[in-house]
Short mmCIF file of C-alpha atoms in Angstrom, two decimals:
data_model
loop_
_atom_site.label_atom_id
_atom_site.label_comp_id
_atom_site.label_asym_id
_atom_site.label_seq_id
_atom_site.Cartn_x
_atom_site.Cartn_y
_atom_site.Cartn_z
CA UNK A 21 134.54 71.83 -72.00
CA UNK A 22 132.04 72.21 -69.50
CA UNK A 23 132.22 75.51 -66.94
CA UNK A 24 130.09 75.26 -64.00
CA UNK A 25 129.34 76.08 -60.86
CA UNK A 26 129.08 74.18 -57.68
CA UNK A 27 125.68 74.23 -57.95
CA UNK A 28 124.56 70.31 -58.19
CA UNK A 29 125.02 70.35 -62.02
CA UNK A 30 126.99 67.14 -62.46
CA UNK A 31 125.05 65.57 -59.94
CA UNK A 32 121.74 66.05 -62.08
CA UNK A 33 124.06 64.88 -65.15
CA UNK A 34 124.82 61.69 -63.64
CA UNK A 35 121.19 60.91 -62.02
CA UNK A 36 119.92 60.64 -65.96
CA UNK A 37 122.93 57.75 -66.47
CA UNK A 38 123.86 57.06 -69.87
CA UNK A 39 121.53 59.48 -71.99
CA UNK A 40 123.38 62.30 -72.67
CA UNK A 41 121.07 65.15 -73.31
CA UNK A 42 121.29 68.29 -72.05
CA UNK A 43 118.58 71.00 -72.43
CA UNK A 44 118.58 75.10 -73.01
CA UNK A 45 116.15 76.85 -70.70
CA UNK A 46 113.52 77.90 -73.76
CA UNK A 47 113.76 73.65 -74.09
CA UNK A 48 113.14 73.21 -70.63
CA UNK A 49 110.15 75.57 -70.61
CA UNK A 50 108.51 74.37 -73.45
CA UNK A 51 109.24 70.42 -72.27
CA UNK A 52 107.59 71.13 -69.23
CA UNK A 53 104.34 73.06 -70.63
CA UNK A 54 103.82 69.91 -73.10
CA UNK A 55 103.55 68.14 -69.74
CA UNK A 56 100.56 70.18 -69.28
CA UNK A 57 102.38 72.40 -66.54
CA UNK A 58 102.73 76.32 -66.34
CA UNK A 59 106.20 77.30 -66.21
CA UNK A 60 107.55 81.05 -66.58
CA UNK A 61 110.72 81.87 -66.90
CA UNK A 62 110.53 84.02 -63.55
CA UNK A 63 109.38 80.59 -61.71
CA UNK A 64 112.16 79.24 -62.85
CA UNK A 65 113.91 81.86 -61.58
CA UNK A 66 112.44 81.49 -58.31
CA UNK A 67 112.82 77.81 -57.75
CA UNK A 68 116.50 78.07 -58.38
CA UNK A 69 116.92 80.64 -56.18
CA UNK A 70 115.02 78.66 -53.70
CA UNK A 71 118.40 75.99 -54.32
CA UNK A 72 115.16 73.15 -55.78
CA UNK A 73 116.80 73.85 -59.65
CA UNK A 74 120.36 74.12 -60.54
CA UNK A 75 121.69 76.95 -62.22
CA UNK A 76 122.01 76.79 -66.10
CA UNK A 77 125.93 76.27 -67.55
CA UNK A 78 127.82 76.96 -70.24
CA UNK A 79 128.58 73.80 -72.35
CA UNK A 80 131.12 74.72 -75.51
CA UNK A 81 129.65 77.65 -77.63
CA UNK A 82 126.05 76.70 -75.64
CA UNK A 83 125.32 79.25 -72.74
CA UNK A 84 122.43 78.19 -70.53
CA UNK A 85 121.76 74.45 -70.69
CA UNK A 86 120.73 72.10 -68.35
CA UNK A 87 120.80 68.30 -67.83
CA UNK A 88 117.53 66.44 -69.20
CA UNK A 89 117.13 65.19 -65.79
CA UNK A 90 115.67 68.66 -64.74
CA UNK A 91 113.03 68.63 -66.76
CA UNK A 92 112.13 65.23 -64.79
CA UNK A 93 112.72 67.27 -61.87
CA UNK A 94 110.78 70.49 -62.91
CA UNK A 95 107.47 68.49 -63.65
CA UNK A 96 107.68 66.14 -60.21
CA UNK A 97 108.14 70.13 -58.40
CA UNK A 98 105.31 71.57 -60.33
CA UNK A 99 102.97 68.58 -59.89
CA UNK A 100 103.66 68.59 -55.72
CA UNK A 101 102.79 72.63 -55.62
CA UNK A 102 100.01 72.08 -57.80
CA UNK A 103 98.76 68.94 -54.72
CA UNK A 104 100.02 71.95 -52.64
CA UNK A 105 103.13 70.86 -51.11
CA UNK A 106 104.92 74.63 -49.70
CA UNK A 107 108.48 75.05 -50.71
CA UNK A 108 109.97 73.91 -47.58
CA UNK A 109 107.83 70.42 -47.77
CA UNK A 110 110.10 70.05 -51.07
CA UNK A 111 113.93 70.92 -49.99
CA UNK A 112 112.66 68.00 -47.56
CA UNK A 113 112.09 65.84 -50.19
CA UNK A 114 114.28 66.56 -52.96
CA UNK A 115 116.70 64.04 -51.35
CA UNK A 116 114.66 61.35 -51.37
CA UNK A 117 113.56 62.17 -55.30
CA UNK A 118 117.17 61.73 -56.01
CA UNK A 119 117.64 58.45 -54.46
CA UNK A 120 114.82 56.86 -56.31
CA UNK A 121 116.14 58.47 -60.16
CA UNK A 122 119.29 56.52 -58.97
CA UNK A 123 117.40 53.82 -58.18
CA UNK A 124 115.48 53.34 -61.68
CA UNK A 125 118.81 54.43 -63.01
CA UNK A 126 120.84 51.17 -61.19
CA UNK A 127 117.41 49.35 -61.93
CA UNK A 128 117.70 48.38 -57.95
CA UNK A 129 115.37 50.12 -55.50
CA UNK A 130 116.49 49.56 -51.80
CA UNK A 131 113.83 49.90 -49.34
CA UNK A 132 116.89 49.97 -46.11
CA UNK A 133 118.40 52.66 -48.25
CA UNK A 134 115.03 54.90 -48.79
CA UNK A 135 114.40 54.25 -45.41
CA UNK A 136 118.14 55.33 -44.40
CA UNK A 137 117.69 58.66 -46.54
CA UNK A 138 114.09 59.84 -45.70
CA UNK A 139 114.68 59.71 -42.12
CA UNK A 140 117.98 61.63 -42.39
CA UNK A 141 116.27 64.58 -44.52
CA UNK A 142 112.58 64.11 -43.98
CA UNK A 143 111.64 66.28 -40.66
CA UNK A 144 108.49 67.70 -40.71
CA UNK A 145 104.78 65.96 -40.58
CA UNK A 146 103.69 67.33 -44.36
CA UNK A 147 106.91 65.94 -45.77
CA UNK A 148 106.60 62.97 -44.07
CA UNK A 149 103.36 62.17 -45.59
CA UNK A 150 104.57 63.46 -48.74
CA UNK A 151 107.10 60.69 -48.98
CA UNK A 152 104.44 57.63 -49.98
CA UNK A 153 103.48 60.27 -52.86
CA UNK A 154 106.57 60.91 -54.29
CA UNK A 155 107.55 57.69 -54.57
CA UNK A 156 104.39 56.42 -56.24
CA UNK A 157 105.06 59.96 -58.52
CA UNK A 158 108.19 58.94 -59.60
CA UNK A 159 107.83 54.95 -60.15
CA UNK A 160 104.71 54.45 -61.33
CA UNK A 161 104.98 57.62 -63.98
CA UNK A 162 108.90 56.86 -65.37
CA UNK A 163 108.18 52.86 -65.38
CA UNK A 164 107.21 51.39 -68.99
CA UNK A 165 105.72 47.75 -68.97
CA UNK A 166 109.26 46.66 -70.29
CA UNK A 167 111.68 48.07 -68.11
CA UNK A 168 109.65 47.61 -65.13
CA UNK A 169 110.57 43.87 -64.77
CA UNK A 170 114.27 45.07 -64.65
CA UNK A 171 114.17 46.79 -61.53
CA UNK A 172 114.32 44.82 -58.34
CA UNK A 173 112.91 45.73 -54.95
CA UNK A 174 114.89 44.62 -51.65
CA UNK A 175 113.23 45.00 -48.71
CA UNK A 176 115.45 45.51 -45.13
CA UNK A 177 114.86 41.96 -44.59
CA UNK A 178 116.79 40.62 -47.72
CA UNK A 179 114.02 39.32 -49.80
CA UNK A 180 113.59 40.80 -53.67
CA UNK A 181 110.86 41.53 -55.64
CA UNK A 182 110.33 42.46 -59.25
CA UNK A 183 108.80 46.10 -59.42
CA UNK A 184 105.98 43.47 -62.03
CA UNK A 185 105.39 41.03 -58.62
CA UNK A 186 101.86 41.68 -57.42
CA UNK A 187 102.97 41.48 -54.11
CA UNK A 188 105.34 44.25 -54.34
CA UNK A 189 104.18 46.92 -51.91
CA UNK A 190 106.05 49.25 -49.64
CA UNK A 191 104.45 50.21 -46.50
CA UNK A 192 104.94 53.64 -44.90
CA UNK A 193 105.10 54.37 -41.02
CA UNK A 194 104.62 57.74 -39.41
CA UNK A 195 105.44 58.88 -35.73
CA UNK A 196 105.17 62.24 -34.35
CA UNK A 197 106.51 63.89 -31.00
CA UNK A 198 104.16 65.61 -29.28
CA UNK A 199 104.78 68.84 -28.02
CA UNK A 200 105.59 69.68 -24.93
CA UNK A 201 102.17 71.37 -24.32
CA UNK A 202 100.92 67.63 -24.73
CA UNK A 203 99.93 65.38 -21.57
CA UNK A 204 103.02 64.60 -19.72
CA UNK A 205 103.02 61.21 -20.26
CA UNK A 206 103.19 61.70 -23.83
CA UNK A 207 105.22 64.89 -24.39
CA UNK A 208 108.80 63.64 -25.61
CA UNK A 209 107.69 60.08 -26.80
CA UNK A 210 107.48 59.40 -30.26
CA UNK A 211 104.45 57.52 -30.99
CA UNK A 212 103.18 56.41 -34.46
CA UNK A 213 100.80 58.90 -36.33
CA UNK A 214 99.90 57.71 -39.31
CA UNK A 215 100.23 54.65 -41.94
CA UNK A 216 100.40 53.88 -45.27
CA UNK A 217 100.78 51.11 -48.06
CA UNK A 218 101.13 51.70 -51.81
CA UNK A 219 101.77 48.96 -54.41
CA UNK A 220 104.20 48.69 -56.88
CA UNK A 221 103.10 46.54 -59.24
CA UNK A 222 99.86 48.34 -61.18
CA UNK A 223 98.01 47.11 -64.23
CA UNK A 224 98.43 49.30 -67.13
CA UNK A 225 95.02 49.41 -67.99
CA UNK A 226 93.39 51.87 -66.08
CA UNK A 227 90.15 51.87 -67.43
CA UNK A 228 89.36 48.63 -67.47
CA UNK A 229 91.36 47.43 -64.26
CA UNK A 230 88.57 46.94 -61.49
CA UNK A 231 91.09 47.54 -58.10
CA UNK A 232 91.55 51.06 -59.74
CA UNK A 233 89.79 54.18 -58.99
CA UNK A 234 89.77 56.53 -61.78
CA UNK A 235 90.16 60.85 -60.99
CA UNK A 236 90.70 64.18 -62.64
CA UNK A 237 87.70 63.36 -65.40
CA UNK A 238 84.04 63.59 -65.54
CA UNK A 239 81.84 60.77 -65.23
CA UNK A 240 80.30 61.28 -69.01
CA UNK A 241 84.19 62.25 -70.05
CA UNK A 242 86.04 59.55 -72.06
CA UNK A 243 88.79 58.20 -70.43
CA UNK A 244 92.78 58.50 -72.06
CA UNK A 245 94.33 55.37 -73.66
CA UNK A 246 95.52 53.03 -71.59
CA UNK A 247 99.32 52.67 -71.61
CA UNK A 248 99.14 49.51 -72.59
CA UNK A 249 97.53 50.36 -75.83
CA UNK A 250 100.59 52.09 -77.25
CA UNK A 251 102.88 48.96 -78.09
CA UNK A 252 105.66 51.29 -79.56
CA UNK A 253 105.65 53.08 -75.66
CA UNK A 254 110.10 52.14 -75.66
CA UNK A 255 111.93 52.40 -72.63
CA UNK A 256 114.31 55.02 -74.50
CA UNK A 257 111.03 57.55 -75.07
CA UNK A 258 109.99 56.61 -71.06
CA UNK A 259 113.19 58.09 -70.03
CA UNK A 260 113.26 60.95 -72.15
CA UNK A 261 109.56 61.96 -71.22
CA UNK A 262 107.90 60.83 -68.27
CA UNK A 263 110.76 60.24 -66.17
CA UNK A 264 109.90 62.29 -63.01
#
């Protein structure tokens, strides 16, 4: 018997589909600092306060568990305040993190649809750029080579990709409303701000792929293994680990 709260709990139990683990918060914690991330238990605290986390539930005789999916959702928070996204920036784009865990999860990624929810939660300018990031956060990291093929791109236009095409890219557009301090011929028109384009498709060798621009090591630093070196990288260990 499960005893919860109305506090998003079964909706974080269904975004992880058909693997049914569920965490305790000393699990959480210590998933989340093998990520590499700093986690107390009072930021925990915080960021369910802040409504970002669900609280904990009872689950039988265990008190205090979680869905797996929240440690996805822990490291994608930590990893956007480390880039220095504010709190507010992320309630903004929670949403939109939700809708593309369902869409690895239904292994179809509808561009109409991302559209559809970004512009319905999305409001301000730093979430708005923040969109092209968390969706190359969230594909890129919880995609193995072999389940990547299985998830299909449609674009508002009908047409599908495989998330493997090279030519599967999503392209972002950004328009602002200037203020009404602006000139008067612009105050109250939207007009576009900023643009973006990220592929989908990416080689798994990093270090070696010459389109790629390696950061976060030292020139004279050797570079991590490749993804593609680890053969026995499943799609079952994917979802458990990196899915963000």
């Amino acid at each position: 018997m499960v005893v919860h709260e109305e506090n998003g709990f079964l909706e974080y139990l269904d975004l992880q589909g058909d693997l049914p683990d569920q965490v305790t918060k000393s699990e959480l914690l210590a998933q989340v600092r093998e990520a590499g991330f700093s986690l107390s238990d009072r930021q925990l605290t915080f960021y369910v306060t802040e409504g970002l986390v669900p609280r904990s539930v009872r689950v039988g005789t265990r008190a205090g568990t979680y869905p797996v999916s929240v440690v996805w959702l822990m490291k994608w928070i930590l990893q956007a305040r480390d880039a220095g996204v504010s709190i507010e920036a992320l309630k903004e784009l929670l949403p939109v993190w939700k809708f593309l865990i369902r869409a690895q999860r239904d292994e179809l990624l509808d561009i109409g649809g991302l559209e559809s929810v970004a512009r319905q939660h999305v409001t301000s300018y730093e979430a708005s750029l923040g969109v092209p990031r968390v969706v190359s956060y969230v594909l890129m990291r919880a995609c193995c080579p072999t389940c990547r093929g299985k998830i299909r791109v449609v674009y508002k236009d009908g047409t599908e990709r495989s998330l493997n095409d090279a030519d599967a890219t999503i392209g972002f557009a950004i328009a602002r409303t200037p203020t009404d301090d602006a000139d008067d011929a612009a105050a109250g028109t939207p007009q576009w701000w900023a643009s973006a384009r990220i592929a989908l498709s990416i080689p798994s060798n990093h270090s070696t792929d010459p389109t790629t621009v390696i950061l976060g090591v030292k020139p004279n630093e050797a570079l991590p293994p490749d993804p593609s070196d680890h053969p026995g990288h499943n799609q079952a260990s994917t979802e458990e680990e990196e899915h963000m």
